[in-house]
PDB file of C-alpha atoms in Angstrom:
ATOM      1  CA  MET T   1       0.000   0.000   0.000  1.00  0.00           C
ATOM      2  CA  THR T   2       5.250  -2.791  -2.246  1.00  0.00           C
ATOM      3  CA  LYS T   3       8.835   1.159  -1.278  1.00  0.00           C
ATOM      4  CA  LEU T   4       3.753   0.736  -0.201  1.00  0.00           C
ATOM      5  CA  MET T   5       3.178  -1.241  -2.670  1.00  0.00           C
ATOM      6  CA  HIS T   6       6.558  -5.459   0.736  1.00  0.00           C
ATOM      7  CA  TYR T   7       5.626  -2.028   1.984  1.00  0.00           C
ATOM      8  CA  CYS T   8       8.334  -1.800   4.703  1.00  0.00           C
ATOM      9  CA  LEU T   9       7.534   1.806   5.330  1.00  0.00           C
ATOM     10  CA  PRO T  10       7.367   4.053   8.437  1.00  0.00           C
ATOM     11  CA  VAL T  11       6.933   2.312  11.747  1.00  0.00           C
ATOM     12  CA  LEU T  12       5.764   3.602  15.113  1.00  0.00           C
ATOM     13  CA  PHE T  13       7.770   2.463  18.144  1.00  0.00           C
ATOM     14  CA  LEU T  14       6.163   2.868  21.569  1.00  0.00           C
ATOM     15  CA  LEU T  15       8.742   3.834  24.167  1.00  0.00           C
ATOM     16  CA  SER T  16       8.746   2.129  27.543  1.00  0.00           C
ATOM     17  CA  ASN T  17       6.992   3.622  30.581  1.00  0.00           C
ATOM     18  CA  THR T  18      10.346   4.287  32.205  1.00  0.00           C
ATOM     19  CA  CYS T  19      11.131   6.805  29.474  1.00  0.00           C
ATOM     20  CA  ASN T  20       7.838   8.472  28.571  1.00  0.00           C
ATOM     21  CA  ALA T  21       4.580   6.566  28.297  1.00  0.00           C
ATOM     22  CA  ASP T  22       3.192   9.031  25.759  1.00  0.00           C
ATOM     23  CA  ALA T  23       6.253   9.212  23.501  1.00  0.00           C
ATOM     24  CA  ILE T  24       6.202   7.448  20.144  1.00  0.00           C
ATOM     25  CA  VAL T  25       9.230   7.316  17.876  1.00  0.00           C
ATOM     26  CA  ILE T  26       8.342   7.143  14.193  1.00  0.00           C
ATOM     27  CA  VAL T  27      11.015   4.871  12.770  1.00  0.00           C
ATOM     28  CA  LYS T  28      11.094   5.077   8.976  1.00  0.00           C
ATOM     29  CA  VAL T  29      12.659   3.370   6.021  1.00  0.00           C
ATOM     30  CA  GLU T  30      13.494   5.722   3.149  1.00  0.00           C
ATOM     31  CA  TYR T  31      11.056   4.382   0.558  1.00  0.00           C
ATOM     32  CA  ALA T  32      10.256   7.062  -2.020  1.00  0.00           C
ATOM     33  CA  PRO T  33       7.729   8.249  -2.907  1.00  0.00           C
ATOM     34  CA  ALA T  34       5.870   6.821   0.091  1.00  0.00           C
ATOM     35  CA  THR T  35       8.309   8.164   2.677  1.00  0.00           C
ATOM     36  CA  MET T  36      11.023  10.708   1.973  1.00  0.00           C
ATOM     37  CA  ALA T  37      13.314  12.101   4.652  1.00  0.00           C
ATOM     38  CA  LYS T  38      15.439  14.413   2.550  1.00  0.00           C
ATOM     39  CA  GLY T  39      15.734  16.054  -0.824  1.00  0.00           C
ATOM     40  CA  LYS T  40      13.289  18.068  -2.908  1.00  0.00           C
ATOM     41  CA  TYR T  41      10.219  16.135  -1.713  1.00  0.00           C
ATOM     42  CA  ALA T  42      11.198  15.649   1.935  1.00  0.00           C
ATOM     43  CA  LYS T  43       8.155  14.873   4.107  1.00  0.00           C
ATOM     44  CA  GLN T  44       5.858  14.949   1.063  1.00  0.00           C
ATOM     45  CA  GLY T  45       5.481  11.203   0.525  1.00  0.00           C
ATOM     46  CA  TYR T  46       1.964   9.826   0.576  1.00  0.00           C
ATOM     47  CA  ILE T  47       2.751   7.903   3.765  1.00  0.00           C
ATOM     48  CA  ASP T  48       4.459  10.969   5.227  1.00  0.00           C
ATOM     49  CA  ARG T  49       1.195  12.878   4.803  1.00  0.00           C
ATOM     50  CA  ILE T  50      -0.808  10.229   6.654  1.00  0.00           C
ATOM     51  CA  THR T  51       1.786  10.158   9.436  1.00  0.00           C
ATOM     52  CA  GLU T  52       1.430  13.916   9.806  1.00  0.00           C
ATOM     53  CA  GLU T  53      -2.369  13.621   9.886  1.00  0.00           C
ATOM     54  CA  VAL T  54      -2.127  11.002  12.639  1.00  0.00           C
ATOM     55  CA  GLN T  55       0.195  13.211  14.658  1.00  0.00           C
ATOM     56  CA  ASN T  56      -2.222  16.119  14.412  1.00  0.00           C
ATOM     57  CA  ASN T  57      -5.137  13.961  15.545  1.00  0.00           C
ATOM     58  CA  LEU T  58      -3.343  12.273  18.443  1.00  0.00           C
ATOM     59  CA  PRO T  59      -2.015  15.191  20.531  1.00  0.00           C
ATOM     60  CA  GLN T  60      -1.817  12.970  23.617  1.00  0.00           C
ATOM     61  CA  TYR T  61       1.334  11.403  22.127  1.00  0.00           C
ATOM     62  CA  ARG T  62       4.717  13.013  21.577  1.00  0.00           C
ATOM     63  CA  PHE T  63       6.138  12.007  18.210  1.00  0.00           C
ATOM     64  CA  LEU T  64       9.863  11.596  17.471  1.00  0.00           C
ATOM     65  CA  GLU T  65      11.562  10.231  14.341  1.00  0.00           C
ATOM     66  CA  ASP T  66      14.272   7.710  13.502  1.00  0.00           C
ATOM     67  CA  PHE T  67      15.228   5.593  10.480  1.00  0.00           C
ATOM     68  CA  VAL T  68      16.120   1.893  10.277  1.00  0.00           C
ATOM     69  CA  PRO T  69      17.129  -0.470   7.436  1.00  0.00           C
ATOM     70  CA  THR T  70      14.384  -2.617   5.914  1.00  0.00           C
ATOM     71  CA  LYS T  71      15.724  -5.830   7.437  1.00  0.00           C
ATOM     72  CA  ARG T  72      15.725  -4.296  10.919  1.00  0.00           C
ATOM     73  CA  LEU T  73      12.127  -3.125  10.515  1.00  0.00           C
ATOM     74  CA  LEU T  74      10.958  -6.671   9.784  1.00  0.00           C
ATOM     75  CA  GLU T  75      12.865  -7.981  12.787  1.00  0.00           C
ATOM     76  CA  MET T  76      11.103  -5.410  14.942  1.00  0.00           C
ATOM     77  CA  ALA T  77       7.706  -6.496  13.617  1.00  0.00           C
ATOM     78  CA  LYS T  78       8.369 -10.094  14.643  1.00  0.00           C
ATOM     79  CA  SER T  79      10.017  -9.303  17.972  1.00  0.00           C
ATOM     80  CA  GLY T  80       6.829  -9.172  20.069  1.00  0.00           C
ATOM     81  CA  LYS T  81       7.997  -5.936  21.660  1.00  0.00           C
ATOM     82  CA  ALA T  82       5.845  -2.796  21.708  1.00  0.00           C
ATOM     83  CA  TYR T  83       5.959  -1.569  18.117  1.00  0.00           C
ATOM     84  CA  CYS T  84       3.376  -0.184  15.690  1.00  0.00           C
ATOM     85  CA  PHE T  85       3.753   0.139  11.924  1.00  0.00           C
ATOM     86  CA  ASN T  86       1.940   2.353   9.458  1.00  0.00           C
ATOM     87  CA  ALA T  87       2.364   0.552   6.155  1.00  0.00           C
ATOM     88  CA  LEU T  88       3.072  -3.154   6.504  1.00  0.00           C
ATOM     89  CA  VAL T  89       0.863  -5.154   4.164  1.00  0.00           C
ATOM     90  CA  ASN T  90      -1.739  -7.291   5.913  1.00  0.00           C
ATOM     91  CA  THR T  91      -0.845 -10.938   5.188  1.00  0.00           C
ATOM     92  CA  PRO T  92      -1.980 -14.197   6.839  1.00  0.00           C
ATOM     93  CA  GLU T  93       1.522 -14.756   8.227  1.00  0.00           C
ATOM     94  CA  ARG T  94       1.732 -11.268   9.759  1.00  0.00           C
ATOM     95  CA  LYS T  95      -1.647 -11.657  11.454  1.00  0.00           C
ATOM     96  CA  ASN T  96       0.062 -14.141  13.751  1.00  0.00           C
ATOM     97  CA  PHE T  97       2.040 -11.355  15.416  1.00  0.00           C
ATOM     98  CA  LEU T  98       0.359  -8.086  14.366  1.00  0.00           C
ATOM     99  CA  ASN T  99      -3.063  -6.475  14.772  1.00  0.00           C
ATOM    100  CA  PHE T 100      -4.190  -4.450  11.734  1.00  0.00           C
ATOM    101  CA  THR T 101      -6.458  -1.405  11.584  1.00  0.00           C
ATOM    102  CA  ASN T 102      -8.910  -0.782   8.780  1.00  0.00           C
ATOM    103  CA  PRO T 103      -7.221   0.806   5.743  1.00  0.00           C
ATOM    104  CA  TYR T 104      -6.413   4.491   5.586  1.00  0.00           C
ATOM    105  CA  GLY T 105      -6.097   4.075   1.823  1.00  0.00           C
ATOM    106  CA  TRP T 106      -5.639   1.752  -1.132  1.00  0.00           C
ATOM    107  CA  VAL T 107      -2.791   1.394  -3.624  1.00  0.00           C
ATOM    108  CA  LEU T 108      -2.285  -0.310  -6.953  1.00  0.00           C
ATOM    109  CA  PRO T 109      -0.409  -3.594  -6.607  1.00  0.00           C
ATOM    110  CA  MET T 110       3.126  -3.972  -7.844  1.00  0.00           C
ATOM    111  CA  GLY T 111       3.607  -4.764 -11.495  1.00  0.00           C
ATOM    112  CA  ILE T 112       6.142  -5.128 -14.265  1.00  0.00           C
ATOM    113  CA  VAL T 113       8.260  -2.196 -15.414  1.00  0.00           C
ATOM    114  CA  ILE T 114       9.994  -2.353 -18.798  1.00  0.00           C
ATOM    115  CA  ARG T 115      11.911   0.010 -21.049  1.00  0.00           C
ATOM    116  CA  ALA T 116       9.552   1.770 -23.446  1.00  0.00           C
ATOM    117  CA  ASP T 117      11.752   0.907 -26.406  1.00  0.00           C
ATOM    118  CA  ASP T 118      11.436  -2.775 -25.475  1.00  0.00           C
ATOM    119  CA  LYS T 119       7.633  -2.823 -25.711  1.00  0.00           C
ATOM    120  CA  ASP T 120       7.442  -5.142 -28.721  1.00  0.00           C
ATOM    121  CA  ARG T 121       9.189  -7.876 -26.767  1.00  0.00           C
ATOM    122  CA  PHE T 122       6.300  -7.950 -24.260  1.00  0.00           C
ATOM    123  CA  LEU T 123       3.327  -7.635 -26.651  1.00  0.00           C
ATOM    124  CA  PRO T 124       2.812 -11.434 -26.900  1.00  0.00           C
ATOM    125  CA  TYR T 125       2.182 -11.581 -23.140  1.00  0.00           C
ATOM    126  CA  LEU T 126      -0.497  -8.850 -22.946  1.00  0.00           C
ATOM    127  CA  ASN T 127      -4.210  -9.654 -22.647  1.00  0.00           C
ATOM    128  CA  LYS T 128      -7.070  -7.454 -23.912  1.00  0.00           C
ATOM    129  CA  ASP T 129      -6.750  -5.239 -20.818  1.00  0.00           C
ATOM    130  CA  GLU T 130      -3.002  -4.856 -21.417  1.00  0.00           C
ATOM    131  CA  HIS T 131      -2.157  -6.860 -18.321  1.00  0.00           C
ATOM    132  CA  ILE T 132       0.854  -9.163 -18.548  1.00  0.00           C
ATOM    133  CA  ASN T 133       0.434 -12.910 -18.163  1.00  0.00           C
ATOM    134  CA  ILE T 134       3.394 -13.488 -15.871  1.00  0.00           C
ATOM    135  CA  GLU T 135       3.250 -17.283 -16.106  1.00  0.00           C
ATOM    136  CA  ASP T 136       3.683 -17.198 -19.901  1.00  0.00           C
ATOM    137  CA  LEU T 137       6.297 -14.448 -19.648  1.00  0.00           C
ATOM    138  CA  LEU T 138       8.474 -16.499 -17.318  1.00  0.00           C
ATOM    139  CA  LYS T 139       8.411 -19.446 -19.720  1.00  0.00           C
ATOM    140  CA  ASN T 140      10.653 -17.376 -21.970  1.00  0.00           C
ATOM    141  CA  LYS T 141      14.138 -18.337 -20.785  1.00  0.00           C
ATOM    142  CA  GLU T 142      15.697 -15.450 -22.701  1.00  0.00           C
ATOM    143  CA  ILE T 143      14.006 -12.732 -20.647  1.00  0.00           C
ATOM    144  CA  GLN T 144      16.012 -11.566 -17.649  1.00  0.00           C
ATOM    145  CA  PHE T 145      14.753  -9.534 -14.692  1.00  0.00           C
ATOM    146  CA  GLY T 146      15.926  -7.786 -11.544  1.00  0.00           C
ATOM    147  CA  ILE T 147      14.353  -7.826  -8.076  1.00  0.00           C
ATOM    148  CA  SER T 148      14.983  -6.508  -4.589  1.00  0.00           C
ATOM    149  CA  SER T 149      16.088  -9.385  -2.392  1.00  0.00           C
ATOM    150  CA  GLY T 150      13.626 -10.252   0.368  1.00  0.00           C
ATOM    151  CA  ARG T 151      10.961  -7.829  -0.809  1.00  0.00           C
ATOM    152  CA  THR T 152       7.346  -8.982  -0.801  1.00  0.00           C
ATOM    153  CA  MET T 153       5.879  -8.251  -4.224  1.00  0.00           C
ATOM    154  CA  GLY T 154       2.412  -9.559  -3.480  1.00  0.00           C
ATOM    155  CA  GLN T 155       1.302 -13.160  -3.033  1.00  0.00           C
ATOM    156  CA  MET T 156       0.552 -13.809  -6.696  1.00  0.00           C
ATOM    157  CA  ILE T 157       3.786 -12.341  -8.079  1.00  0.00           C
ATOM    158  CA  ASP T 158       5.854 -13.898  -5.273  1.00  0.00           C
ATOM    159  CA  SER T 159       4.487 -17.348  -6.131  1.00  0.00           C
ATOM    160  CA  HIS T 160       5.931 -17.059  -9.646  1.00  0.00           C
ATOM    161  CA  ILE T 161       9.097 -15.039  -9.084  1.00  0.00           C
ATOM    162  CA  LYS T 162      10.521 -16.248  -5.781  1.00  0.00           C
ATOM    163  CA  PRO T 163      10.904 -19.948  -6.658  1.00  0.00           C
ATOM    164  CA  ILE T 164      12.927 -18.949  -9.715  1.00  0.00           C
ATOM    165  CA  ALA T 165      15.144 -16.677  -7.624  1.00  0.00           C
ATOM    166  CA  ALA T 166      15.536 -19.290  -4.878  1.00  0.00           C
ATOM    167  CA  ALA T 167      16.688 -21.837  -7.451  1.00  0.00           C
ATOM    168  CA  GLY T 168      19.591 -19.584  -8.417  1.00  0.00           C
ATOM    169  CA  ASP T 169      18.289 -19.098 -11.955  1.00  0.00           C
ATOM    170  CA  LYS T 170      20.733 -16.985 -13.968  1.00  0.00           C
ATOM    171  CA  ARG T 171      17.850 -14.952 -15.407  1.00  0.00           C
ATOM    172  CA  VAL T 172      17.429 -13.256 -12.028  1.00  0.00           C
ATOM    173  CA  LEU T 173      19.558 -10.444 -10.657  1.00  0.00           C
ATOM    174  CA  GLU T 174      18.893  -9.759  -6.956  1.00  0.00           C
ATOM    175  CA  ILE T 175      19.836  -6.457  -5.327  1.00  0.00           C
ATOM    176  CA  TYR T 176      20.468  -6.552  -1.575  1.00  0.00           C
ATOM    177  CA  ASN T 177      21.024  -2.932  -0.504  1.00  0.00           C
ATOM    178  CA  ASP T 178      18.505  -0.464   0.966  1.00  0.00           C
ATOM    179  CA  GLN T 179      18.570   1.566  -2.266  1.00  0.00           C
ATOM    180  CA  ALA T 180      17.555  -1.501  -4.233  1.00  0.00           C
ATOM    181  CA  THR T 181      14.647   0.086  -6.101  1.00  0.00           C
ATOM    182  CA  GLU T 182      16.690   3.036  -7.323  1.00  0.00           C
ATOM    183  CA  THR T 183      19.494   0.666  -8.300  1.00  0.00           C
ATOM    184  CA  LEU T 184      17.101  -1.580 -10.215  1.00  0.00           C
ATOM    185  CA  PHE T 185      15.716   1.312 -12.249  1.00  0.00           C
ATOM    186  CA  LYS T 186      19.227   2.457 -13.139  1.00  0.00           C
ATOM    187  CA  MET T 187      20.211  -1.053 -14.186  1.00  0.00           C
ATOM    188  CA  LEU T 188      17.031  -1.436 -16.240  1.00  0.00           C
ATOM    189  CA  SER T 189      17.880   1.839 -17.974  1.00  0.00           C
ATOM    190  CA  TYR T 190      21.384   0.508 -18.684  1.00  0.00           C
ATOM    191  CA  LYS T 191      19.828  -2.643 -20.233  1.00  0.00           C
ATOM    192  CA  ARG T 192      21.236  -5.034 -17.667  1.00  0.00           C
ATOM    193  CA  PHE T 193      17.949  -6.975 -17.808  1.00  0.00           C
ATOM    194  CA  HIS T 194      14.520  -6.708 -19.451  1.00  0.00           C
ATOM    195  CA  PHE T 195      12.138  -5.914 -16.583  1.00  0.00           C
ATOM    196  CA  THR T 196      11.841  -5.339 -12.872  1.00  0.00           C
ATOM    197  CA  ILE T 197       9.020  -5.576 -10.326  1.00  0.00           C
ATOM    198  CA  ALA T 198       7.986  -2.288  -8.731  1.00  0.00           C
ATOM    199  CA  SER T 199       5.028  -0.080  -7.901  1.00  0.00           C
ATOM    200  CA  VAL T 200       3.855   2.423 -10.498  1.00  0.00           C
ATOM    201  CA  SER T 201       4.442   5.292  -8.055  1.00  0.00           C
ATOM    202  CA  GLU T 202       8.081   4.246  -7.734  1.00  0.00           C
ATOM    203  CA  MET T 203       8.437   4.318 -11.507  1.00  0.00           C
ATOM    204  CA  VAL T 204       6.991   7.835 -11.634  1.00  0.00           C
ATOM    205  CA  TYR T 205       9.217   9.058  -8.812  1.00  0.00           C
ATOM    206  CA  HIS T 206      12.448   7.682 -10.213  1.00  0.00           C
ATOM    207  CA  HIS T 207      11.897   8.339 -13.912  1.00  0.00           C
ATOM    208  CA  ALA T 208       8.904  10.611 -14.500  1.00  0.00           C
ATOM    209  CA  PRO T 209      10.976  13.317 -16.233  1.00  0.00           C
ATOM    210  CA  VAL T 210      12.487  10.798 -18.644  1.00  0.00           C
ATOM    211  CA  GLY T 211       9.450   8.752 -19.655  1.00  0.00           C
ATOM    212  CA  GLU T 212      11.638   5.858 -20.690  1.00  0.00           C
ATOM    213  CA  PHE T 213       9.719   3.162 -18.795  1.00  0.00           C
ATOM    214  CA  LEU T 214       6.292   1.551 -19.090  1.00  0.00           C
ATOM    215  CA  PHE T 215       4.310  -0.030 -16.251  1.00  0.00           C
ATOM    216  CA  TYR T 216       2.079  -3.082 -16.749  1.00  0.00           C
ATOM    217  CA  GLN T 217      -0.231  -4.668 -14.239  1.00  0.00           C
ATOM    218  CA  VAL T 218      -0.044  -8.436 -13.879  1.00  0.00           C
ATOM    219  CA  GLU T 219      -3.035 -10.454 -15.054  1.00  0.00           C
ATOM    220  CA  GLY T 220      -5.017 -11.619 -12.018  1.00  0.00           C
ATOM    221  CA  ASN T 221      -3.197  -9.152  -9.759  1.00  0.00           C
ATOM    222  CA  HIS T 222      -4.852  -5.835 -10.596  1.00  0.00           C
ATOM    223  CA  LYS T 223      -7.097  -5.246  -7.564  1.00  0.00           C
ATOM    224  CA  LEU T 224      -6.279  -2.424  -5.162  1.00  0.00           C
ATOM    225  CA  MET T 225      -4.414  -3.295  -1.973  1.00  0.00           C
ATOM    226  CA  PRO T 226      -5.410  -1.857   1.432  1.00  0.00           C
ATOM    227  CA  VAL T 227      -2.801  -0.025   3.495  1.00  0.00           C
ATOM    228  CA  GLY T 228      -3.233   0.629   7.219  1.00  0.00           C
ATOM    229  CA  PHE T 229      -1.555   0.703  10.593  1.00  0.00           C
ATOM    230  CA  SER T 230      -0.587  -2.349  12.596  1.00  0.00           C
ATOM    231  CA  CYS T 231       0.814  -3.058  16.068  1.00  0.00           C
ATOM    232  CA  THR T 232       2.469  -6.025  17.683  1.00  0.00           C
ATOM    233  CA  LYS T 233       0.253  -8.075  19.972  1.00  0.00           C
ATOM    234  CA  ASN T 234       1.584  -6.524  23.148  1.00  0.00           C
ATOM    235  CA  LYS T 235      -0.273  -5.027  26.122  1.00  0.00           C
ATOM    236  CA  ALA T 236       1.750  -1.843  25.831  1.00  0.00           C
ATOM    237  CA  THR T 237       0.411  -1.204  22.311  1.00  0.00           C
ATOM    238  CA  GLU T 238      -3.291  -1.747  23.046  1.00  0.00           C
ATOM    239  CA  LYS T 239      -4.121   1.908  23.702  1.00  0.00           C
ATOM    240  CA  VAL T 240      -2.164   3.397  20.810  1.00  0.00           C
ATOM    241  CA  PHE T 241      -3.542   0.741  18.444  1.00  0.00           C
ATOM    242  CA  SER T 242      -7.076   1.659  19.470  1.00  0.00           C
ATOM    243  CA  ASP T 243      -6.334   5.343  18.859  1.00  0.00           C
ATOM    244  CA  LEU T 244      -4.757   4.624  15.496  1.00  0.00           C
ATOM    245  CA  ALA T 245      -7.727   2.502  14.433  1.00  0.00           C
ATOM    246  CA  ARG T 246     -10.113   5.320  15.330  1.00  0.00           C
ATOM    247  CA  THR T 247      -8.018   7.979  13.589  1.00  0.00           C
ATOM    248  CA  VAL T 248      -7.402   6.267  10.244  1.00  0.00           C
ATOM    249  CA  ASP T 249     -10.929   5.053   9.548  1.00  0.00           C
ATOM    250  CA  THR T 250     -12.386   8.396   8.462  1.00  0.00           C
ATOM    251  CA  GLU T 251     -13.391   9.937   5.142  1.00  0.00           C
ATOM    252  CA  ARG T 252     -10.929  12.790   5.707  1.00  0.00           C
ATOM    253  CA  THR T 253      -8.017  10.398   6.185  1.00  0.00           C
ATOM    254  CA  HIS T 254      -8.971   8.441   3.064  1.00  0.00           C
ATOM    255  CA  LYS T 255      -9.109  11.640   0.995  1.00  0.00           C
ATOM    256  CA  ILE T 256      -5.740  12.868   2.276  1.00  0.00           C
ATOM    257  CA  PHE T 257      -4.153   9.561   1.354  1.00  0.00           C
ATOM    258  CA  GLN T 258      -5.797   9.498  -2.079  1.00  0.00           C
ATOM    259  CA  ALA T 259      -4.589  13.009  -2.925  1.00  0.00           C
ATOM    260  CA  GLY T 260      -1.049  12.215  -1.813  1.00  0.00           C
ATOM    261  CA  TYR T 261      -0.975   8.911  -3.679  1.00  0.00           C
ATOM    262  CA  GLU T 262      -2.411  10.242  -6.936  1.00  0.00           C
ATOM    263  CA  ARG T 263       0.365  12.804  -7.057  1.00  0.00           C
ATOM    264  CA  TRP T 264       2.691   9.922  -7.915  1.00  0.00           C
ATOM    265  CA  LEU T 265       0.525   8.143 -10.495  1.00  0.00           C
ATOM    266  CA  PRO T 266       0.828   8.547 -14.273  1.00  0.00           C
ATOM    267  CA  ALA T 267      -2.040  10.676 -15.643  1.00  0.00           C
ATOM    268  CA  THR T 268      -3.323   7.668 -17.627  1.00  0.00           C
ATOM    269  CA  MET T 269      -3.799   5.606 -14.460  1.00  0.00           C
ATOM    270  CA  ILE T 270      -5.666   8.104 -12.296  1.00  0.00           C
ATOM    271  CA  LYS T 271      -9.078   7.476 -13.871  1.00  0.00           C
ATOM    272  CA  PRO T 272      -8.821   3.638 -13.643  1.00  0.00           C
ATOM    273  CA  TYR T 273      -7.557   3.987 -10.060  1.00  0.00           C
ATOM    274  CA  ARG T 274     -10.504   6.168  -9.071  1.00  0.00           C
ATOM    275  CA  LYS T 275     -12.950   3.781 -10.723  1.00  0.00           C
ATOM    276  CA  GLN T 276     -11.608   0.823  -8.737  1.00  0.00           C
ATOM    277  CA  LEU T 277     -11.560   2.913  -5.575  1.00  0.00           C
ATOM    278  CA  SER T 278     -15.198   3.985  -6.035  1.00  0.00           C
ATOM    279  CA  GLU T 279     -16.331   0.411  -6.607  1.00  0.00           C
ATOM    280  CA  LEU T 280     -14.384  -0.817  -3.585  1.00  0.00           C
ATOM    281  CA  GLN T 281     -15.805   1.854  -1.272  1.00  0.00           C
ATOM    282  CA  LYS T 282     -19.380   1.042  -2.309  1.00  0.00           C
ATOM    283  CA  ASN T 283     -19.019  -2.524  -1.062  1.00  0.00           C
TER     284      ASN T 283
END
């Protein structure tokens, strides 16, 4: 909500009572354009905006900030200690150790990013909706791709991509650093491989001025994904989780998220996004 889209984004860490019972440290991973700590768009990410809204609506807490690597964030989520997170994707596995609020917004799932001048290579794998059939695509042993190691790309994409990567297939190039997404886009531009897996907002952020990439949704994986807050199942997080759940589930919060998210969508995808969002909110 995937960088929101494995969505290892900002996390809230509840400090112990011995320090300050009302202090919450917002520990973030730099994951543009969802969270951005520095540069031209500092604090303007679509998750940054929701974090700010939460802060304004929960004056009983004192908010501080810190940043951690992606791997550390996941360790914190599984630790059982008093942590809350504002963008971890709700999965069956994570429900074992996290409580999830209702969504504060919805995002397009991750998809396939290619070079625009390589479009003809991918035409045989597009359906009538211009979604890529990933199963057929991966049958082509000549097509190479790059991924961020350990990143959750969504259950459907993971089920096709991760077994290939785990088998050590030479078609796959895995990037292990915390700037993996930026690195992958650069390598795609340099023609080191044919496609990567990313969110459309990441593509816009990293290469909007150039327009050299195209984003395709994956067939069977086009539905919007909910993004919300979560907390570890710990007594110390019960109160803040309750407050977060109350704060995020409002029309105002949903609209703030939508406006922030749409800022990082291609113009051609805003109308389809809004259509899906309207249909989802009716149900």
